[in-house]
PDB file of C-alpha atoms in Angstrom:
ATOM      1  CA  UNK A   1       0.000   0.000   0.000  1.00 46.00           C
ATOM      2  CA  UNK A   2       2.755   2.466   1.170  1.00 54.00           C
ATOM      3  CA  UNK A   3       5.121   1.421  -1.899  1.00 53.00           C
ATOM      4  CA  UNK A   4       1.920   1.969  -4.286  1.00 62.00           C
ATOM      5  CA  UNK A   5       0.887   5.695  -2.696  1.00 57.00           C
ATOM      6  CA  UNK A   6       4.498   6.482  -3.382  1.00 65.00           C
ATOM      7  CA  UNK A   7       4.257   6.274  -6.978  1.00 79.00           C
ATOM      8  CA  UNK A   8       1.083   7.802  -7.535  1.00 85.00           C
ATOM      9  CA  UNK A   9       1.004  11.491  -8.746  1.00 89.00           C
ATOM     10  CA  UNK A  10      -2.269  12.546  -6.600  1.00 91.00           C
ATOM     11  CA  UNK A  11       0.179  12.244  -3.110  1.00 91.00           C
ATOM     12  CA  UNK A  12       2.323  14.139  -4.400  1.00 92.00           C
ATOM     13  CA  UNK A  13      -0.506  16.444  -5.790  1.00 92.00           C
ATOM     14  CA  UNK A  14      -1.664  16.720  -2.284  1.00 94.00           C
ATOM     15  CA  UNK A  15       1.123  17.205   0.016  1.00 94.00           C
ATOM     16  CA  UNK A  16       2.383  19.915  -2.890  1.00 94.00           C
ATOM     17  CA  UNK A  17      -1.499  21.517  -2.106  1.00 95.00           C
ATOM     18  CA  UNK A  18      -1.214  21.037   1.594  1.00 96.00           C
ATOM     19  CA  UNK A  19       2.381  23.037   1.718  1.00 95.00           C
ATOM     20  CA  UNK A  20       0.736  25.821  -0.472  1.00 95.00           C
ATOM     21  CA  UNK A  21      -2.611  26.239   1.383  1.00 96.00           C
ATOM     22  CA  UNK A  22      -0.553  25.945   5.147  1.00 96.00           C
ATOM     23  CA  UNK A  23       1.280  29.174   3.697  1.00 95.00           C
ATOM     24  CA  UNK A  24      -1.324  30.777   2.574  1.00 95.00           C
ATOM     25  CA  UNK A  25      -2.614  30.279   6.030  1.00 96.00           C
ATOM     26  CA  UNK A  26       0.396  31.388   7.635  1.00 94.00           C
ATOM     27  CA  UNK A  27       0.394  34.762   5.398  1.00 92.00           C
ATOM     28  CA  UNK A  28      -3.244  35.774   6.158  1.00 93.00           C
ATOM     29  CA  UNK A  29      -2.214  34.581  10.034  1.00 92.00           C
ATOM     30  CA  UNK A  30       0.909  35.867  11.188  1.00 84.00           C
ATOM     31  CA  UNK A  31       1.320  39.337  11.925  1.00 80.00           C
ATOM     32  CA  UNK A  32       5.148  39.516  12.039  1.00 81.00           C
ATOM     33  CA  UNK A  33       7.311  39.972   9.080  1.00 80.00           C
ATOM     34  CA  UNK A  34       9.354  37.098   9.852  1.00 84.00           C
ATOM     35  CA  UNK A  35       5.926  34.487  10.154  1.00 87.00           C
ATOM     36  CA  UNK A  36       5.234  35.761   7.038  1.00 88.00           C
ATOM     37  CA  UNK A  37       8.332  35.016   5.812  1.00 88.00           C
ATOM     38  CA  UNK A  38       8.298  31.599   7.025  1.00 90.00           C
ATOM     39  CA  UNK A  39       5.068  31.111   5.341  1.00 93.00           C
ATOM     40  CA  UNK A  40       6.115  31.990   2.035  1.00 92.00           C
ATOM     41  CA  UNK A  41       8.689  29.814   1.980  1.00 92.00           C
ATOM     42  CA  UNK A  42       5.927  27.151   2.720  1.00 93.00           C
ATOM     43  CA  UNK A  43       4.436  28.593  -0.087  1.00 94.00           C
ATOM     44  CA  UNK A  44       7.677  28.365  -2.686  1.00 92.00           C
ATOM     45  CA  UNK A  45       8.294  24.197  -0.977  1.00 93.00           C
ATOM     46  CA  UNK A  46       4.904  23.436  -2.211  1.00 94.00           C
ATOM     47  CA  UNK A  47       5.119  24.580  -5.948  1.00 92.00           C
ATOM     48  CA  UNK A  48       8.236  22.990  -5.813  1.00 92.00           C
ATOM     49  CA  UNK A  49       6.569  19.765  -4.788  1.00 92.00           C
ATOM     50  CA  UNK A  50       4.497  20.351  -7.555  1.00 92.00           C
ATOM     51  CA  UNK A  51       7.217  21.253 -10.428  1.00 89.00           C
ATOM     52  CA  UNK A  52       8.635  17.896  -9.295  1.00 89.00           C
ATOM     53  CA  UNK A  53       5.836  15.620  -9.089  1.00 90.00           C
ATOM     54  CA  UNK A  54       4.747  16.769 -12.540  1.00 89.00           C
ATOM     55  CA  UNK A  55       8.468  16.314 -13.948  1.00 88.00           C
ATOM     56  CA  UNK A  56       8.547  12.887 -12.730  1.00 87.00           C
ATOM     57  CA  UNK A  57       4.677  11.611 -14.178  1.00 88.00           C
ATOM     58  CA  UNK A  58       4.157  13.933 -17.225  1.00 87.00           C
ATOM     59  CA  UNK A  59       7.277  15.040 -18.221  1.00 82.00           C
ATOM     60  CA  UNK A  60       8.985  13.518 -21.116  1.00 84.00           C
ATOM     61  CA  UNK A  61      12.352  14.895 -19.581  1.00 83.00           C
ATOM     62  CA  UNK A  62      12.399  14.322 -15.504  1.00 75.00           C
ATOM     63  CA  UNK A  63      15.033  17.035 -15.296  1.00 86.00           C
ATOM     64  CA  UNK A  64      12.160  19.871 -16.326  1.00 84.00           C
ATOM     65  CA  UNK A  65      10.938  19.725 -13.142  1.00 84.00           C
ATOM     66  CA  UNK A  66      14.177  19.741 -11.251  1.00 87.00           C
ATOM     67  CA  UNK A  67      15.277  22.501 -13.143  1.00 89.00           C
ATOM     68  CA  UNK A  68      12.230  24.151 -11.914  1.00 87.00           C
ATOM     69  CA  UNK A  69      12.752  23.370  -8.878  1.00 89.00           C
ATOM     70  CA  UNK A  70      16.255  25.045  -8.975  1.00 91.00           C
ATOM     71  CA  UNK A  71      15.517  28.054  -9.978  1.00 91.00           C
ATOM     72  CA  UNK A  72      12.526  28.097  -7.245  1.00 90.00           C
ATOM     73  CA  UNK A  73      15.185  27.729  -4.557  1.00 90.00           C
ATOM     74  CA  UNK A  74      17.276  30.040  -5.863  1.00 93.00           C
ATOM     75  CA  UNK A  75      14.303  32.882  -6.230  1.00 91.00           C
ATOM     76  CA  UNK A  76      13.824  31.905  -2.566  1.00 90.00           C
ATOM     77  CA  UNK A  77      17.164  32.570  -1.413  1.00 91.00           C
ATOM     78  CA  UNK A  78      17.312  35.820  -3.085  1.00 92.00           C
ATOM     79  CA  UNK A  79      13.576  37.114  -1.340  1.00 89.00           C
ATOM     80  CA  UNK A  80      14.587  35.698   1.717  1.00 89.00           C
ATOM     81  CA  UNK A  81      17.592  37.855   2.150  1.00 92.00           C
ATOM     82  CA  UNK A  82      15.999  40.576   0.586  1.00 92.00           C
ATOM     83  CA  UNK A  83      13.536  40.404   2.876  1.00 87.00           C
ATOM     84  CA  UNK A  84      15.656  39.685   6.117  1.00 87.00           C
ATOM     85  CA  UNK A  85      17.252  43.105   5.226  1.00 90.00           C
ATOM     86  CA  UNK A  86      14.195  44.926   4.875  1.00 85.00           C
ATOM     87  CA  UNK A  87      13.137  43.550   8.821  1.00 83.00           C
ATOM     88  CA  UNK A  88      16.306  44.500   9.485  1.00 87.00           C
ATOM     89  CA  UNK A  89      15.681  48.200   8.189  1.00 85.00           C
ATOM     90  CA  UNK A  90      12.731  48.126   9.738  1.00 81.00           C
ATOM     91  CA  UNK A  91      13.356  46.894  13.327  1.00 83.00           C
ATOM     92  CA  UNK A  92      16.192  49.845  13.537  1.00 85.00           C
ATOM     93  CA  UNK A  93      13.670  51.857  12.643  1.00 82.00           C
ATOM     94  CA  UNK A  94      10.588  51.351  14.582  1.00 78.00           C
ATOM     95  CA  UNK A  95      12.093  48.656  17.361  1.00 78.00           C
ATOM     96  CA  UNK A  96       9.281  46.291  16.280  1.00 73.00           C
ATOM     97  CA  UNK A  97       8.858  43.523  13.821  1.00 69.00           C
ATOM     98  CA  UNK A  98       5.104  43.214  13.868  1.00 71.00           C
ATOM     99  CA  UNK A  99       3.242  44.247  10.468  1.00 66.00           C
ATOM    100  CA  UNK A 100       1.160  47.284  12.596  1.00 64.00           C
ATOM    101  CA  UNK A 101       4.433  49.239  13.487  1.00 60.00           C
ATOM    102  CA  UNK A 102       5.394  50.739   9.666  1.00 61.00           C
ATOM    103  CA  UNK A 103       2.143  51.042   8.669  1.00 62.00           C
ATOM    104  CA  UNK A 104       2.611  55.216   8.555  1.00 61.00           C
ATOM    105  CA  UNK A 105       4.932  54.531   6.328  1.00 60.00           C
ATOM    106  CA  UNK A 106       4.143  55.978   2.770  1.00 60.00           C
ATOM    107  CA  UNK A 107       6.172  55.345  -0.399  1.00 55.00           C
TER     108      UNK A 107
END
């Protein structure tokens, strides 16, 4: 049963769906910047999931979706330490990392 689920494209489906929608909960949640940035990464693991399952079942080339995949990660890297600098900026700032605190701010 386990070794069957395994190689079926629906569990991969789901748990790719389940990663998305728990970060999508965690964004409309979380009320600090860095619970929000947690969540997106939750958000970037399941399309990953995703780009892989569907390079492995539908793919004619399996290394699509792992090239996907790579340049997910990579995007991810790059937001999270732009974003980890703008907390930064902003907890010098206002001494807070809650969203409420730089809401004056215009731009």
């Amino acid at each position: 049963m386990i070794a069957s689920a395994s190689q079926s494209l629906e569990a991969y489906l789901i748990i790719g769906a389940g990663l998305f929608g728990l970060g999508l909960f965690g964004m409309a949640v979380r009320r600090t910047f860095i619970g929000m940035l947690i969540a997106s990464e939750l958000i970037l693991c399941g399309a990953s999931v995703n780009f892989m399952a569907f390079g492995r079942f539908t793919a004619p080339d399996p290394v699509a979706g792992q090239v996907a995949t790579l340049f997910v990660m990579a995007i991810a890297a790059a937001e999270a330490v732009i974003v980890l600098s703008i907390i930064l900026a902003v907890y010098r700032l206002y001494r807070s990392i809650e969203t409420d605190g730089p809401s004056d701010m215009h731009g």
